[in-house]
mmCIF file of C-alpha atoms and ligand atoms in Angstrom:
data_model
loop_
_atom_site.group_PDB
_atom_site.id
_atom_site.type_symbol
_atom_site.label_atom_id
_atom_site.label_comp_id
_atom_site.label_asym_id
_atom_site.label_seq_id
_atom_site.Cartn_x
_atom_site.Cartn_y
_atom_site.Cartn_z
ATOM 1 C CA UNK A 1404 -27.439 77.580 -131.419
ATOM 2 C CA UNK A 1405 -31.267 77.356 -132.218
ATOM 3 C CA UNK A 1406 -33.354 76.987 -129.622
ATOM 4 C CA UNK A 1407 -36.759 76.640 -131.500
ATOM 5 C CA UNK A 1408 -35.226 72.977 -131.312
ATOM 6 C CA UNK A 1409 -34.948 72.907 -127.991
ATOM 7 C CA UNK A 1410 -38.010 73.139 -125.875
ATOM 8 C CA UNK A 1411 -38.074 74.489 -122.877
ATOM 9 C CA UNK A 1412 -37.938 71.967 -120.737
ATOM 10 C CA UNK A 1413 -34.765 70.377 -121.965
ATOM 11 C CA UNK A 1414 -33.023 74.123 -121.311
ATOM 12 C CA UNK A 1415 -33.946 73.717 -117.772
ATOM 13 C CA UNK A 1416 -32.929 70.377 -117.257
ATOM 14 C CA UNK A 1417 -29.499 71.294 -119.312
ATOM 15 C CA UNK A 1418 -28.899 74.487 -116.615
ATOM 16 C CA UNK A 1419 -30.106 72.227 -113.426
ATOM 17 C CA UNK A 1420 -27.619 69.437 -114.661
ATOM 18 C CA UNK A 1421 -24.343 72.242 -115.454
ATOM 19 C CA UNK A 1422 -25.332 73.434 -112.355
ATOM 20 C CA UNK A 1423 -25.192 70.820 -110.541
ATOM 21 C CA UNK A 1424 -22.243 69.539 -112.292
ATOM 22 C CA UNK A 1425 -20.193 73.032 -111.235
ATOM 23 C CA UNK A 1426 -17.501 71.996 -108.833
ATOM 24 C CA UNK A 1427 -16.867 75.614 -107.731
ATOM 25 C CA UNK A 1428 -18.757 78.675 -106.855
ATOM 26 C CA UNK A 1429 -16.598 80.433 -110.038
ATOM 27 C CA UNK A 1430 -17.526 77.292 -112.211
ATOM 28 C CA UNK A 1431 -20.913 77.918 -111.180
ATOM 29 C CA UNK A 1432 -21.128 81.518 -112.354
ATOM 30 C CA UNK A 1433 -19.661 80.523 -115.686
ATOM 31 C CA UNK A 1434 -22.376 78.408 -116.118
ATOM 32 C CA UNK A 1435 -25.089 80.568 -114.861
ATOM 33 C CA UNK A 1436 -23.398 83.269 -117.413
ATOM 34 C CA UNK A 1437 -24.619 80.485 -120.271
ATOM 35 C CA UNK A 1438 -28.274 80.402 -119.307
ATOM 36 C CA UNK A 1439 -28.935 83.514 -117.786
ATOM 37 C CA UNK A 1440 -25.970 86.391 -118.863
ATOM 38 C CA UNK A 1441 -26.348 88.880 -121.322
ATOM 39 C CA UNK A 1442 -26.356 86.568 -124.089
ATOM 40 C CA UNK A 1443 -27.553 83.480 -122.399
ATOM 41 C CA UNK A 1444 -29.691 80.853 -123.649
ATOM 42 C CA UNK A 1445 -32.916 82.266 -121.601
ATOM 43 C CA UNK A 1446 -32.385 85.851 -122.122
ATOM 44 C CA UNK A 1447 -31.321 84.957 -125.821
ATOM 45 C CA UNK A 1448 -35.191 83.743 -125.483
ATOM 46 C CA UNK A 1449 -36.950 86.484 -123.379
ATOM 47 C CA UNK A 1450 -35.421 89.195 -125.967
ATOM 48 C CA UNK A 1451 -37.257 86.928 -128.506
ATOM 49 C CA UNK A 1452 -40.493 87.862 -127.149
ATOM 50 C CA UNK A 1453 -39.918 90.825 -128.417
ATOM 51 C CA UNK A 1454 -40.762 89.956 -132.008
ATOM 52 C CA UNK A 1455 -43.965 87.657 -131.077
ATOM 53 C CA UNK A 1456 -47.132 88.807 -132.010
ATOM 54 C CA UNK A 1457 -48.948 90.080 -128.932
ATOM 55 C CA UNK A 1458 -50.912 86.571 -128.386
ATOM 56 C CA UNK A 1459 -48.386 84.894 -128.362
ATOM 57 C CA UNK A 1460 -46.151 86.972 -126.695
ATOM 58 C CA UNK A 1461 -48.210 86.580 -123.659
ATOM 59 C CA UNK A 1462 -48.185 82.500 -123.437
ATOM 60 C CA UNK A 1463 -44.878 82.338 -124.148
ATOM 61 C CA UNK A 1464 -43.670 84.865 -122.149
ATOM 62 C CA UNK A 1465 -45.161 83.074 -119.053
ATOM 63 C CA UNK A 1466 -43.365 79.658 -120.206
ATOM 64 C CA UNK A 1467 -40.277 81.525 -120.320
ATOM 65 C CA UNK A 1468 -40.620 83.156 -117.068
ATOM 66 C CA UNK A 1469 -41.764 79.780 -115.580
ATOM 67 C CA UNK A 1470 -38.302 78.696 -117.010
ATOM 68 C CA UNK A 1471 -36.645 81.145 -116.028
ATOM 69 C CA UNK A 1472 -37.626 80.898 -112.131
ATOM 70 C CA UNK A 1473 -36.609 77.378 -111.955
ATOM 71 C CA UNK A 1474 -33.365 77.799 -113.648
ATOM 72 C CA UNK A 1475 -33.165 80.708 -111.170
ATOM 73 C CA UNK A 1476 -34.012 78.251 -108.144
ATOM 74 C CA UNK A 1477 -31.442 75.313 -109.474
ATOM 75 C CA UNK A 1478 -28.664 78.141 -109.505
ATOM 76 C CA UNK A 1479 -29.602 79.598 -106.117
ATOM 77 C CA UNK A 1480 -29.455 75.703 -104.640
ATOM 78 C CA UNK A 1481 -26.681 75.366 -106.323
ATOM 79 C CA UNK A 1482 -25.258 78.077 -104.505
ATOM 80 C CA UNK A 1483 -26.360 77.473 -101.044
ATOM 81 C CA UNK A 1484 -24.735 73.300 -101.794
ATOM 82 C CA UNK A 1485 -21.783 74.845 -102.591
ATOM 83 C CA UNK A 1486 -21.562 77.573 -99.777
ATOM 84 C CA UNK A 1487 -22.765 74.618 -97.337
ATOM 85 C CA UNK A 1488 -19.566 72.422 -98.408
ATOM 86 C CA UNK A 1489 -17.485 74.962 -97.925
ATOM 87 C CA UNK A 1490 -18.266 75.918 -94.512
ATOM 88 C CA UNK A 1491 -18.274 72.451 -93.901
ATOM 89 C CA UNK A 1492 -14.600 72.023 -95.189
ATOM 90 C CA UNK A 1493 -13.266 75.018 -93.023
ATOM 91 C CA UNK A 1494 -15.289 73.200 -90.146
ATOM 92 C CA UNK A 1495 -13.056 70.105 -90.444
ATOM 93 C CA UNK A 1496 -9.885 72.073 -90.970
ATOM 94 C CA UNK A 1497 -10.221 73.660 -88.175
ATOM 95 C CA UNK A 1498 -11.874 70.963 -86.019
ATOM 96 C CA UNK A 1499 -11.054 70.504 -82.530
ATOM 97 C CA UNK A 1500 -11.490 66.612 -80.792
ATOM 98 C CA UNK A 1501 -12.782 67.674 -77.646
ATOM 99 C CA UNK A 1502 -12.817 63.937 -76.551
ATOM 100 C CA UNK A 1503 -9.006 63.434 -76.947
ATOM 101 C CA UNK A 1504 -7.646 62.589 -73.644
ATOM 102 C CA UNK A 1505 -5.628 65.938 -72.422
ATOM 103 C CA UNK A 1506 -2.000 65.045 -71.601
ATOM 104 C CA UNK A 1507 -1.347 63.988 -67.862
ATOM 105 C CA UNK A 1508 1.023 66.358 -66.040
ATOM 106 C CA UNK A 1509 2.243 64.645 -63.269
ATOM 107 C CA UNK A 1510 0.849 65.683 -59.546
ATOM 108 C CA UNK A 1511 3.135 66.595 -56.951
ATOM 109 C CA UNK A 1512 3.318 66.440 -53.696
ATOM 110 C CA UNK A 1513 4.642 68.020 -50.309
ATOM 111 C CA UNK A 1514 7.734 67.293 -48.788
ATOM 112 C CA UNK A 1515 7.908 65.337 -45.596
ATOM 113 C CA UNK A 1516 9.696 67.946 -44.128
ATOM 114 C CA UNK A 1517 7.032 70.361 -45.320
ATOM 115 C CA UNK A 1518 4.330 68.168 -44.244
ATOM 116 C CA UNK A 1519 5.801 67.735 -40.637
ATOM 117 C CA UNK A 1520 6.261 71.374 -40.670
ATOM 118 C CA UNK A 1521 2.679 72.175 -41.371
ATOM 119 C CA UNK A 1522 1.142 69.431 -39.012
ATOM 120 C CA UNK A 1523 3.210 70.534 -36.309
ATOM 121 C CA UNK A 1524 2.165 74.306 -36.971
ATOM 122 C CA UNK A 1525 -1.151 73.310 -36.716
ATOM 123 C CA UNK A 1526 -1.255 71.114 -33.858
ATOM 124 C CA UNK A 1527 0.415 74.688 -31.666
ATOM 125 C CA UNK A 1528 -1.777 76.991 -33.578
ATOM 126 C CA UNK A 1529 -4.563 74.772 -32.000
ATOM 127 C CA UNK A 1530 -2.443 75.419 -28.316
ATOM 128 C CA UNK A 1531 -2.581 79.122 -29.071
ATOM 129 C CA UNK A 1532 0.534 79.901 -30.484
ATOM 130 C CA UNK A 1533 1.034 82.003 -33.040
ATOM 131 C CA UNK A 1534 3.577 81.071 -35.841
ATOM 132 C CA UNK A 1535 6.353 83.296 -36.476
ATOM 133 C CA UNK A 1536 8.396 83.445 -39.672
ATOM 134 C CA UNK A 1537 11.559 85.767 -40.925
ATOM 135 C CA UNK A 1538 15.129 86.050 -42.468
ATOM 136 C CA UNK A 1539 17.536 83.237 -42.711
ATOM 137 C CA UNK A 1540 20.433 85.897 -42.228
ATOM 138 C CA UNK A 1541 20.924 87.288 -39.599
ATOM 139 C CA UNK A 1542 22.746 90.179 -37.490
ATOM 140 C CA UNK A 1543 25.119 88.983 -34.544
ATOM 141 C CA UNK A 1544 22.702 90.373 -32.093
ATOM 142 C CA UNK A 1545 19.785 88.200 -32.915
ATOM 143 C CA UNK A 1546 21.896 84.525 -33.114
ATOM 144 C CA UNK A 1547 24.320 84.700 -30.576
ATOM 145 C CA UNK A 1548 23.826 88.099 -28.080
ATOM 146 C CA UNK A 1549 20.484 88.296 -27.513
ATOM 147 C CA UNK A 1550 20.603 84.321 -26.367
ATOM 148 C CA UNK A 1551 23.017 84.896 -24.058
ATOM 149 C CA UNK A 1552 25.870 83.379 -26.131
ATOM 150 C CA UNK A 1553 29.046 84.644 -24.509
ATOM 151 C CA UNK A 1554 31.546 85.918 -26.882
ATOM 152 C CA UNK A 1555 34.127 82.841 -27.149
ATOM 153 C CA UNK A 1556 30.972 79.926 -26.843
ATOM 154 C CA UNK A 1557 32.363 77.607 -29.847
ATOM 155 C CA UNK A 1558 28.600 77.923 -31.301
ATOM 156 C CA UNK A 1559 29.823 81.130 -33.248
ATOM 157 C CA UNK A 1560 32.801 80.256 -34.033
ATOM 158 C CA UNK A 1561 33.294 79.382 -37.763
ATOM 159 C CA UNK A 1562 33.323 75.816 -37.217
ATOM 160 C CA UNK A 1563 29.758 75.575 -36.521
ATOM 161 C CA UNK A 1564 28.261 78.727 -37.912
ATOM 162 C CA UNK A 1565 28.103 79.811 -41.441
ATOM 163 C CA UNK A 1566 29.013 83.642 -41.853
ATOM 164 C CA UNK A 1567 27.842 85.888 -44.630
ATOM 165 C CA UNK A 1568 30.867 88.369 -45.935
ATOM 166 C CA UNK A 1569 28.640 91.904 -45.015
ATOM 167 C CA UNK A 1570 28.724 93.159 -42.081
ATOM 168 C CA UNK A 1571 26.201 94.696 -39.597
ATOM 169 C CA UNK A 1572 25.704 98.408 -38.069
ATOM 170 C CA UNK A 1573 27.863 96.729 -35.174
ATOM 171 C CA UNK A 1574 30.377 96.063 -37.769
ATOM 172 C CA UNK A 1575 30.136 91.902 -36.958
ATOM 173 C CA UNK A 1576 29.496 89.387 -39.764
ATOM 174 C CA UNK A 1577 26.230 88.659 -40.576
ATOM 175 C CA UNK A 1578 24.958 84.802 -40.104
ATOM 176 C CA UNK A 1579 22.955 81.992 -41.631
ATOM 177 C CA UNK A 1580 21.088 81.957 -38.793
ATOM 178 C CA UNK A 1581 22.090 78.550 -36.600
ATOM 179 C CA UNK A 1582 18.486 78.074 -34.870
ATOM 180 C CA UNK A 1583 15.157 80.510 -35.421
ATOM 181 C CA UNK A 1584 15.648 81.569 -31.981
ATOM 182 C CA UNK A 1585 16.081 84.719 -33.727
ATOM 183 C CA UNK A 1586 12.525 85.129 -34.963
ATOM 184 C CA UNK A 1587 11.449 84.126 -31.315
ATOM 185 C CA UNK A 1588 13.507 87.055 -30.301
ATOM 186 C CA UNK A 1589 12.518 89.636 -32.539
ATOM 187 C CA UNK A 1590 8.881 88.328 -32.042
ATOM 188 C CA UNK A 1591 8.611 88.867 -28.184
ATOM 189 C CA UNK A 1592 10.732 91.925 -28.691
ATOM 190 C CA UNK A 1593 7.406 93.498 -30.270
ATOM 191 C CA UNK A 1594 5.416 91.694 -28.284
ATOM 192 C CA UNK A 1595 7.090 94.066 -25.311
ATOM 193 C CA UNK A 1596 7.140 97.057 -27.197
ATOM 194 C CA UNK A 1597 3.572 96.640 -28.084
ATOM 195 C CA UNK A 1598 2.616 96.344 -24.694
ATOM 196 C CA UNK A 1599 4.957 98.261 -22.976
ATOM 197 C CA UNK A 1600 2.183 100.894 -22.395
ATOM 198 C CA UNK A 1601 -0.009 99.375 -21.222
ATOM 199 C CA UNK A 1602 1.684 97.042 -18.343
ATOM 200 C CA UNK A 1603 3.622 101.075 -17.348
ATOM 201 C CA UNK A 1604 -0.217 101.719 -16.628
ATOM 202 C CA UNK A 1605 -0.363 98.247 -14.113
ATOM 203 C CA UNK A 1606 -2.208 96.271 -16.588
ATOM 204 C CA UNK A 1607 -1.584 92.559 -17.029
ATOM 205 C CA UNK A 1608 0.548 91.588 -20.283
ATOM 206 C CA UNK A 1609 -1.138 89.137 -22.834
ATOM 207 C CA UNK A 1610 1.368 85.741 -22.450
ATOM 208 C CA UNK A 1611 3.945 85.383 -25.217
ATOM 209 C CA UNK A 1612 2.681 82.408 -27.139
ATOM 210 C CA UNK A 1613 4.945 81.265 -30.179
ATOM 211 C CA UNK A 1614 6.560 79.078 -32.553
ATOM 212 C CA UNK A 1615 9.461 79.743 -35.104
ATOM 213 C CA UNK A 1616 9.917 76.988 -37.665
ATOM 214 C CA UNK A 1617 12.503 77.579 -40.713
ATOM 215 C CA UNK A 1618 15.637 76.519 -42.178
ATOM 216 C CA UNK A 1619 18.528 76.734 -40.334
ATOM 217 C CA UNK A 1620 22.167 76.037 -41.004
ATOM 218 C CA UNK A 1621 25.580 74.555 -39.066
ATOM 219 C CA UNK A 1622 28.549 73.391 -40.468
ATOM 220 C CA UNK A 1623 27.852 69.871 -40.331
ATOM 221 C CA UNK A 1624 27.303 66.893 -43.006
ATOM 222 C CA UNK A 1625 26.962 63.239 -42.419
ATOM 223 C CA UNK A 1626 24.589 60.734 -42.032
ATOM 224 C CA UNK A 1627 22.616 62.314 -39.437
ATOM 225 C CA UNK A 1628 23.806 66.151 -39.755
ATOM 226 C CA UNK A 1629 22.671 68.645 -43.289
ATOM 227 C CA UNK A 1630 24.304 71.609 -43.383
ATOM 228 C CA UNK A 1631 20.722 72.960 -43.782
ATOM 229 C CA UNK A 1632 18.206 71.487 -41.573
ATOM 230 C CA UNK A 1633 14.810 72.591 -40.307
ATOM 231 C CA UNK A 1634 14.161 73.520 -36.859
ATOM 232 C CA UNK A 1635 10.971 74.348 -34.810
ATOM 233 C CA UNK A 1636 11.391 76.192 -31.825
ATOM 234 C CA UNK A 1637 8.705 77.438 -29.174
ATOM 235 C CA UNK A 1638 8.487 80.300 -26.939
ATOM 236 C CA UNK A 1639 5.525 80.377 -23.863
ATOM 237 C CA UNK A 1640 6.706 83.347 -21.642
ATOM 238 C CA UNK A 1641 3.999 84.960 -18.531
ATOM 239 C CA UNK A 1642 3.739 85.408 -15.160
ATOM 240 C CA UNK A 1643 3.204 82.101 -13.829
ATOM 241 C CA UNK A 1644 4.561 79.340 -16.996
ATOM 242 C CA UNK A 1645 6.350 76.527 -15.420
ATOM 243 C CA UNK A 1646 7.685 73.029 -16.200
ATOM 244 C CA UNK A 1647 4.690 71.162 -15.920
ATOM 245 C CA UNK A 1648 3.148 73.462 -18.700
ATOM 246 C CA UNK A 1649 6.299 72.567 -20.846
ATOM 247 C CA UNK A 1650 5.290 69.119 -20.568
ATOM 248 C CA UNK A 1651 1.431 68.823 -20.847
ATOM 249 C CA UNK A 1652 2.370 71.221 -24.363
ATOM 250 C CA UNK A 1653 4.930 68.519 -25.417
ATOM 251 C CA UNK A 1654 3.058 65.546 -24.354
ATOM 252 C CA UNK A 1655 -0.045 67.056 -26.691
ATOM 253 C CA UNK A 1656 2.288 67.508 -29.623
ATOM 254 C CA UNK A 1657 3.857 63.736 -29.386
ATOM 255 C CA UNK A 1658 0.003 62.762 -28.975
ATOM 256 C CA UNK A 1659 -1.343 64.329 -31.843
ATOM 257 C CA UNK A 1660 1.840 64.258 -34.219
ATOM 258 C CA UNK A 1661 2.268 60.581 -33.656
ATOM 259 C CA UNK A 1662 -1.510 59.994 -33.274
ATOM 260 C CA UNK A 1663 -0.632 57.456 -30.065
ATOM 261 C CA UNK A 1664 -1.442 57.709 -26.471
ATOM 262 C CA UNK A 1665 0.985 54.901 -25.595
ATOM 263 C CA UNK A 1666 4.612 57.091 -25.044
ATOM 264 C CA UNK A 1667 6.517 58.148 -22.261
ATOM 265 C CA UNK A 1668 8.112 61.678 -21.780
ATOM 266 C CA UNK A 1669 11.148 62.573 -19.507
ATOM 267 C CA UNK A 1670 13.001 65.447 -18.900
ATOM 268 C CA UNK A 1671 16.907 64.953 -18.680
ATOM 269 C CA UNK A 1672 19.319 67.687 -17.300
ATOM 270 C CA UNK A 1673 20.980 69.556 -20.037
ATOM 271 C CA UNK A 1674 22.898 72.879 -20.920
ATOM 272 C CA UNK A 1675 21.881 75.781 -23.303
ATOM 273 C CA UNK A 1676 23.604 79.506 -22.983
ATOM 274 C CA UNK A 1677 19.596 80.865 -23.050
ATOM 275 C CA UNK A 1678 17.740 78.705 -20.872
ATOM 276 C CA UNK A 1679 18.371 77.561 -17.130
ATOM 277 C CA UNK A 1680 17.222 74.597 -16.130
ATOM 278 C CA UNK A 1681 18.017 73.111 -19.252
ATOM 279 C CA UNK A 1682 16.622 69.781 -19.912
ATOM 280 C CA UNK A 1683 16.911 67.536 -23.331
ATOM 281 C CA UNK A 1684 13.399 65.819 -23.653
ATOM 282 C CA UNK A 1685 13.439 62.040 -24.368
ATOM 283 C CA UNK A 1686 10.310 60.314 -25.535
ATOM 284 C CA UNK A 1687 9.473 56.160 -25.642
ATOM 285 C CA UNK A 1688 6.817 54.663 -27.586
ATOM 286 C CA UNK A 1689 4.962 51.618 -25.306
ATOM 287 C CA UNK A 1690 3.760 50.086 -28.906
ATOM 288 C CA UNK A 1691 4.655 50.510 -32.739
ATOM 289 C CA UNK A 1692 8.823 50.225 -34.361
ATOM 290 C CA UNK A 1693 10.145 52.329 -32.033
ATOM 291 C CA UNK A 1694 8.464 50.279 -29.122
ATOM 292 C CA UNK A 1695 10.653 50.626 -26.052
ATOM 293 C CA UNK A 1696 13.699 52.913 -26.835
ATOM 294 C CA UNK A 1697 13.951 56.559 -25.762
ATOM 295 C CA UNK A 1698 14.392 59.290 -28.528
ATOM 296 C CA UNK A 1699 16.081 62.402 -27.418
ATOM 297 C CA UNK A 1700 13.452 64.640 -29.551
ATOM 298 C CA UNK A 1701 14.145 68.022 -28.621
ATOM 299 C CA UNK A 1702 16.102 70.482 -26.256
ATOM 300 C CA UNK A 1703 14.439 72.743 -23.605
ATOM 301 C CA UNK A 1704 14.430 75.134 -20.735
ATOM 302 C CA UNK A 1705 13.497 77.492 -18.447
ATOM 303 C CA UNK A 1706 14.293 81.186 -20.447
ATOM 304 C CA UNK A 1707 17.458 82.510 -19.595
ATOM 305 C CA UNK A 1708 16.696 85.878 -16.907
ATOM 306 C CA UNK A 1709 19.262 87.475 -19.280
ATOM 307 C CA UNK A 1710 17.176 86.581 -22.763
ATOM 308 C CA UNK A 1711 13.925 87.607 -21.168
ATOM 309 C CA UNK A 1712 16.140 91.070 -20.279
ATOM 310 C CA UNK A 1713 17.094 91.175 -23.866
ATOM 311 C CA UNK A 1714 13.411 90.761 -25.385
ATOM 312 C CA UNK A 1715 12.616 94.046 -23.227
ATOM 313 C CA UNK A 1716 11.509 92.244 -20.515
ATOM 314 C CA UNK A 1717 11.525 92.265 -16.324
ATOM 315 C CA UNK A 1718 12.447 88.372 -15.386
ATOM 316 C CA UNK A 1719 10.931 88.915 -12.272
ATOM 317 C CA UNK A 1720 7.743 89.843 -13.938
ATOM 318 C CA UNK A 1721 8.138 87.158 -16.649
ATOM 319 C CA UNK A 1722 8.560 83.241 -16.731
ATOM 320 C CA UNK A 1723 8.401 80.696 -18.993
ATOM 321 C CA UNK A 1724 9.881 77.710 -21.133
ATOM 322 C CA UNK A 1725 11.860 77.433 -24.665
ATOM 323 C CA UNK A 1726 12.255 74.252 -26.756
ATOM 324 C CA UNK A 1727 14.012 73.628 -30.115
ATOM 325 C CA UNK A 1728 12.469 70.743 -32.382
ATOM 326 C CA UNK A 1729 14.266 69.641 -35.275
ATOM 327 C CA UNK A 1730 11.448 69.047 -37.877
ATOM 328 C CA UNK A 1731 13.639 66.493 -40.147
ATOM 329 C CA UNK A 1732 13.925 64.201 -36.870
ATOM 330 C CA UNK A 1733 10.499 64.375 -36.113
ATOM 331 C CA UNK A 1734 9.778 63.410 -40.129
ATOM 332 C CA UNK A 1735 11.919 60.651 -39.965
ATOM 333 C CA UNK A 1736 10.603 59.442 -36.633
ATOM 334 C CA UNK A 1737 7.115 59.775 -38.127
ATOM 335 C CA UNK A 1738 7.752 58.295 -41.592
ATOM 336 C CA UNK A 1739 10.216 55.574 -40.529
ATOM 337 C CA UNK A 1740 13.181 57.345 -42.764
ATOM 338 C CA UNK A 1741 16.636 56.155 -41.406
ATOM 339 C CA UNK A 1742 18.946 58.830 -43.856
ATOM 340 C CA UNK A 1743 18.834 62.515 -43.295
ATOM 341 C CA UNK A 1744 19.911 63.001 -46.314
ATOM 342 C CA UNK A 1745 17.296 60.972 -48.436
ATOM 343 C CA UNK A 1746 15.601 64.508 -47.043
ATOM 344 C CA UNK A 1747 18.008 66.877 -49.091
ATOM 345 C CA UNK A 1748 18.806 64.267 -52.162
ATOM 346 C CA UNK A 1749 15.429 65.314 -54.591
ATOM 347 C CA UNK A 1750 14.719 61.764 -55.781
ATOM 348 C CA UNK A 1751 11.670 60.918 -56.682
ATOM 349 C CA UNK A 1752 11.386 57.459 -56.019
ATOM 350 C CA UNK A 1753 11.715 58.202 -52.319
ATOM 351 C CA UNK A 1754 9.653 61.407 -52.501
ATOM 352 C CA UNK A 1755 6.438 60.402 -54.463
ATOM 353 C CA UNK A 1756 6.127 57.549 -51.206
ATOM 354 C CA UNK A 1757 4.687 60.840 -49.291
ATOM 355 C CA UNK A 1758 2.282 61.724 -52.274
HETATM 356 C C1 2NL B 2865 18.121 72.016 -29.537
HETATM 357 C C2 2NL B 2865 18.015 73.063 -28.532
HETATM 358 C C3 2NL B 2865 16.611 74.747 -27.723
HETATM 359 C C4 2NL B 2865 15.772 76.878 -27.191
HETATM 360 C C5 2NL B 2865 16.132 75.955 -28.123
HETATM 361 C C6 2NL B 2865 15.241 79.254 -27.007
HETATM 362 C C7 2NL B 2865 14.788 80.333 -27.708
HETATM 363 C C8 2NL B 2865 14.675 81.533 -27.058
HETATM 364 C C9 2NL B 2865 14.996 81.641 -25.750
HETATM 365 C C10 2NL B 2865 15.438 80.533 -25.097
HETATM 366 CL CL1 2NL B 2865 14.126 82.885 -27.908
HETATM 367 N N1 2NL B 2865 15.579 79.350 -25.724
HETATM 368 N N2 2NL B 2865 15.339 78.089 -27.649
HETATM 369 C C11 2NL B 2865 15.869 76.571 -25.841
HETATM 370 C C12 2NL B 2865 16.345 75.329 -25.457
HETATM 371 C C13 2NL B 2865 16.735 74.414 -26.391
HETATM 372 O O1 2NL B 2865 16.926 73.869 -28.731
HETATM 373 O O2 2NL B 2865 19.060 71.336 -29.582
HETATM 374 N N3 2NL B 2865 17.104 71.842 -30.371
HETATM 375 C C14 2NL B 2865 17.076 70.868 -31.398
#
């Protein structure tokens, strides 16, 4: 190698152009090795100095260094090209199309049932009632006794009611409970208690004001009978709740959960164990596809003097009205459905109509 016949210039050029030709950063090196390493071509030159005479040395030393920087500045270009591409490569490896469309996870929707249940909740919540909710088993008491069920009414017998095999502290099967007159119970049972105090010391008692809506069960399956069904019943219990209250509370409930003013409601003589009067209540739309026909909707009475005894309370202090809704009628009514048990089935094609 003699490098008296290469000027300087053409060294340069030679190290920008293996430079620039280096695919890699280790490529790159080995050619930076050849122009500026121990041996390289420039320091091969700059030790050459060395032997110039001092005049010279001087000239040529600042051509060399001039050289030298610019080979210096190709490599370090060289360097940051190569570091850019890099970054760049990992930048696509790991890229992430934010403008893909995500994948669509269907949206659900509420049961009829559920929906029923939550309008009705709301339009008695708006009435003042509270809205009471508890176990779906139950003790013996709570279903049967406490409503003034005698012992041999066929309602407990194991035709209708479905037993649990553990027994109570009373030593009786335990229940799927049959209605949620239980939770009404155990409701107005605190509702005493709490104010027991208070009405010993002659005050007034706030009125009982509530409704218990939940699954319930029977033995029973056809068309228009699920072993599990959904029931709403409603409690109003105070000194002076009568009748005419039950019906301007029912009559607001058909108005606002059929959103019509155009129905008729009558009461017609009936029998519970834990109301007397008892009265089924029958409603008739004047308009709409059920123009004309009365619907028995729900069951009612006047509270039983023995079930107001049982919640803890004096009868003769305490009066008032019960009613039992069943939610899945009042769905069907509302939705024009004409199979329970399209209800209880899961299919899709006839829930996602009530999305
Ligand atoms: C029906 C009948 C009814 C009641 C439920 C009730 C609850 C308590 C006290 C007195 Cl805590 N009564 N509930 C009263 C009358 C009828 O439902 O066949 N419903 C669909």
């Amino acid at each position: 190698m003699n490098d008296q016949a290469h000027p300087l210039a053409d060294i340069v050029s030679e190290a920008e152009r293996d430079f620039h030709a280096a695919p890699t950063p280790a490529e790159l090196e080995n050619a930076k090795a050849r122009f500026l390493g121990k041996s390289g071509r420039l320091t091969e030159l700059l030790k050459a100095l060395a032997a110039l005479p001092i005049d010279e040395k001087k000239a040529r030393g600042a051509e060399v260094n001039q050289a030298k920087l610019r080979i210096e500045s190709a490599l370090n270009a060289r360097r940051d090209a190569l570091a850019d591409a890099e970054l760049n490569r990992q930048l696509q490896a790991e890229a992430l199309d934010v403008t893909l469309p995500g994948r669509q996870r269907g949206e659900g929707s509420l049961h009829p049932v559920s929906r029923t249940i939550d309008r009705i909740e709301a339009i008695f919540a708006s009435m003042g009632f509270d809205i009471a909710e508890g176990p779906e088993i139950e003790t013996d008491w709570m279903s049967f006794t406490a409503l003034n069920n005698p012992e041999n009414h066929p309602a407990r017998s194991m035709q209708d009611t479905f037993y649990v095999d553990i027994k109570d502290e009373q030593g009786r099967w335990l229940n799927l409970r049959p209605h949620t007159s239980p939770m009404q119970v155990r409701y107005a049972k605190a509702h005493a208690a709490r104010y027991a105090q208070a009405v010993a010391e002659g005050l007034t008692m706030p009125e009982v004001r509530v409704i218990a809506p939940g699954r319930v069960y029977r033995v029973d399956s056809d068309a228009t009978h699920s072993p599990m069904f959904h029931q709403i019943e409603g409690l109003w219990l105070g000194e002076n709740v009568s009748f005419k209250d039950l019906k301007v509370v029912f009559a607001s409930l058909v108005r606002e959960f059929f959103e019509t003013d155009d129905f008729d409601v009558r009461f017609r003589p009936s029998f519970f164990p834990f109301t007397e009067p008892s009265a089924e209540i029958d409603i008739r739309f004047g308009s709409g596809p059920l123009a004309g026909k009365w619907l028995e909707v729900a069951g009612s009475g006047q509270v039983h003097p023995n079930v107001v005894r049982n919640f803890g309370l004096d009868p003769e202090a305490q009066i008032g009205f019960a009613f039992g809704i069943g939610a899945d009628r009042f769905a069907m009514l509302r939705y024009g459905i004409d199979d329970l048990r399209l209800m209880f089935d899961g299919d899709l094609r006839f829930l996602s109509q009530f999305a």
